[in-house]
Amino acid sequence: MEYVFDSLGKGRVFMLTLIEELSIEQLNKIPVGAKNNIAWNIGHLVVTQQLICYKLSGLPCLVSEEMIDLYRKGTSPNIDVTKEEFDKIKELFISLALKFEEDYKKRGFENFAEYTTSVNVTLVDIKSAATFNLFHEGIHLGVILGLRKLV
């Protein structure tokens, strides 16, 4: 799992460096033909990791229900985020990756509810969920790279 935690942290830092020069208007822009924006993708990654790692383990998510409702699978941005709101999302993006590793080391993820993802991958335990989360983050890295060219 050390590799998973290292990859998660480094991947998230990398994603933020890719977008650090963008304005809040660019982060909120939904290009023609797209369903979401860069800000939504970052929020979505925060929420998805919480749902597949914490919620499926029977643990409380470390983000609000409001955030989950805004960024869960199947949603799209319905309002622009402010710079202050996006700064909070970025803070969670980094801090919750570190918190996940800390919580995992405390062994709080034993009661996992099996779940089959939309790409037909069945998550059976926290290790499969954490590994799948890296795959999911890679997909959204690609989306962010594409959106970055269009904003």
CSV table of C-alpha atoms in Angstrom, one decimal, residues 14-148:
chain,number,residue,atom,x,y,z
A,14,PHE,CA,1.1,17.0,-10.0
A,15,MET,CA,-2.5,17.7,-11.0
A,16,LEU,CA,-2.5,20.9,-8.9
A,17,THR,CA,0.8,22.1,-10.6
A,18,LEU,CA,-0.9,21.6,-14.0
A,19,ILE,CA,-3.6,24.1,-13.1
A,20,GLU,CA,-1.9,26.5,-10.8
A,21,GLU,CA,-1.6,29.3,-13.4
A,22,LEU,CA,-5.3,29.1,-14.4
A,23,SER,CA,-7.8,31.7,-13.3
A,24,ILE,CA,-10.9,30.8,-11.4
A,25,GLU,CA,-12.8,31.7,-14.6
A,26,GLN,CA,-10.8,29.1,-16.5
A,27,LEU,CA,-11.3,26.5,-13.7
A,28,ASN,CA,-15.0,27.0,-13.9
A,29,LYS,CA,-15.3,27.1,-17.7
A,30,ILE,CA,-17.2,24.2,-19.3
A,31,PRO,CA,-15.9,24.1,-22.9
A,32,VAL,CA,-18.3,23.4,-25.8
A,33,GLY,CA,-19.0,19.7,-25.9
A,34,ALA,CA,-17.8,19.0,-22.3
A,35,LYS,CA,-20.0,18.1,-19.4
A,36,ASN,CA,-17.9,19.5,-16.6
A,37,ASN,CA,-14.9,21.7,-15.8
A,38,ILE,CA,-11.5,21.5,-14.1
A,39,ALA,CA,-12.8,22.6,-10.7
A,40,TRP,CA,-15.5,20.0,-10.8
A,41,ASN,CA,-13.0,17.2,-11.7
A,42,ILE,CA,-10.8,18.1,-8.7
A,43,GLY,CA,-13.8,18.1,-6.3
A,44,HIS,CA,-15.0,14.9,-7.9
A,45,LEU,CA,-11.7,13.2,-7.1
A,46,VAL,CA,-11.9,14.3,-3.5
A,47,VAL,CA,-15.5,12.9,-3.1
A,48,THR,CA,-14.9,9.7,-5.0
A,49,GLN,CA,-11.9,8.7,-2.9
A,50,GLN,CA,-14.0,9.3,0.2
A,51,LEU,CA,-16.9,7.2,-1.0
A,52,ILE,CA,-15.0,4.2,-2.3
A,53,CYS,CA,-12.5,4.1,0.5
A,54,TYR,CA,-14.3,5.4,3.6
A,55,LYS,CA,-18.0,4.9,2.9
A,56,LEU,CA,-17.6,1.4,1.5
A,57,SER,CA,-15.6,0.6,4.6
A,58,GLY,CA,-18.4,1.7,6.8
A,59,LEU,CA,-16.5,4.8,8.0
A,60,PRO,CA,-17.8,8.4,7.9
A,61,CYS,CA,-16.6,10.5,4.9
A,62,LEU,CA,-14.4,13.4,5.8
A,63,VAL,CA,-16.2,15.8,3.6
A,64,SER,CA,-19.7,17.2,3.9
A,65,GLU,CA,-22.9,15.7,2.4
A,66,GLU,CA,-23.2,19.0,0.5
A,67,MET,CA,-19.8,18.4,-1.2
A,68,ILE,CA,-20.7,14.8,-1.9
A,69,ASP,CA,-24.0,15.9,-3.5
A,70,LEU,CA,-22.1,18.4,-5.7
A,71,TYR,CA,-19.3,16.2,-6.9
A,72,ARG,CA,-20.4,12.6,-6.8
A,73,LYS,CA,-20.6,10.4,-9.9
A,74,GLY,CA,-23.4,11.5,-12.3
A,75,THR,CA,-23.3,15.2,-11.3
A,76,SER,CA,-22.0,18.1,-13.3
A,77,PRO,CA,-21.3,21.7,-12.2
A,78,ASN,CA,-24.5,23.8,-11.8
A,79,ILE,CA,-22.8,26.8,-10.3
A,80,ASP,CA,-19.3,28.3,-10.4
A,81,VAL,CA,-17.1,27.9,-7.4
A,82,THR,CA,-15.4,30.9,-5.9
A,83,LYS,CA,-11.7,31.2,-5.5
A,84,GLU,CA,-12.1,30.7,-1.8
A,85,GLU,CA,-14.2,27.5,-2.3
A,86,PHE,CA,-11.7,26.2,-4.8
A,87,ASP,CA,-8.8,26.9,-2.4
A,88,LYS,CA,-10.7,24.7,0.2
A,89,ILE,CA,-11.2,21.9,-2.4
A,90,LYS,CA,-7.5,22.0,-3.2
A,91,GLU,CA,-6.6,21.9,0.5
A,92,LEU,CA,-8.9,18.8,0.9
A,93,PHE,CA,-7.3,17.3,-2.2
A,94,ILE,CA,-3.9,17.2,-0.6
A,95,SER,CA,-4.8,16.8,3.1
A,96,LEU,CA,-7.2,13.9,2.6
A,97,ALA,CA,-4.6,11.9,0.7
A,98,LEU,CA,-2.3,12.2,3.7
A,99,LYS,CA,-5.2,11.5,6.1
A,100,PHE,CA,-6.1,8.3,4.2
A,101,GLU,CA,-2.6,6.9,4.7
A,102,GLU,CA,-2.7,7.8,8.4
A,103,ASP,CA,-6.1,6.2,8.8
A,104,TYR,CA,-5.1,3.1,6.9
A,105,LYS,CA,-2.2,2.6,9.2
A,106,LYS,CA,-4.6,2.7,12.2
A,107,ARG,CA,-6.4,-0.3,10.6
A,108,GLY,CA,-9.9,1.3,10.3
A,109,PHE,CA,-10.9,-0.2,7.0
A,110,GLU,CA,-11.8,-3.8,7.9
A,111,ASN,CA,-15.5,-3.9,7.2
A,112,PHE,CA,-15.6,-3.4,3.4
A,113,ALA,CA,-18.9,-3.6,1.4
A,114,GLU,CA,-18.2,-5.2,-2.0
A,115,TYR,CA,-19.0,-2.8,-4.9
A,116,THR,CA,-18.8,-3.2,-8.7
A,117,THR,CA,-17.8,0.0,-10.4
A,118,SER,CA,-19.3,1.4,-13.7
A,119,VAL,CA,-16.3,-0.1,-15.5
A,120,ASN,CA,-17.1,-3.5,-14.1
A,121,VAL,CA,-14.3,-3.7,-11.6
A,122,THR,CA,-15.4,-5.2,-8.3
A,123,LEU,CA,-13.9,-3.7,-5.2
A,124,VAL,CA,-13.6,-6.3,-2.5
A,125,ASP,CA,-11.5,-4.7,0.1
A,126,ILE,CA,-9.7,-1.4,0.9
A,127,LYS,CA,-6.6,-2.4,-1.1
A,128,SER,CA,-8.7,-3.0,-4.3
A,129,ALA,CA,-10.6,0.3,-3.6
A,130,ALA,CA,-7.4,2.3,-3.1
A,131,THR,CA,-5.8,0.8,-6.2
A,132,PHE,CA,-8.9,1.4,-8.3
A,133,ASN,CA,-8.9,5.0,-7.0
A,134,LEU,CA,-5.5,5.5,-8.6
A,135,PHE,CA,-7.0,4.3,-12.0
A,136,HIS,CA,-9.9,6.6,-11.5
A,137,GLU,CA,-7.6,9.6,-10.7
A,138,GLY,CA,-5.6,8.8,-13.9
A,139,ILE,CA,-8.8,9.0,-16.0
A,140,HIS,CA,-9.6,12.4,-14.6
A,141,LEU,CA,-6.0,13.6,-15.0
A,142,GLY,CA,-6.5,12.9,-18.7
A,143,VAL,CA,-9.8,14.9,-18.6
A,144,ILE,CA,-8.1,17.8,-16.8
A,145,LEU,CA,-5.3,17.8,-19.4
A,146,GLY,CA,-7.9,17.9,-22.2
A,147,LEU,CA,-9.9,20.6,-20.5
A,148,ARG,CA,-6.8,22.7,-19.8
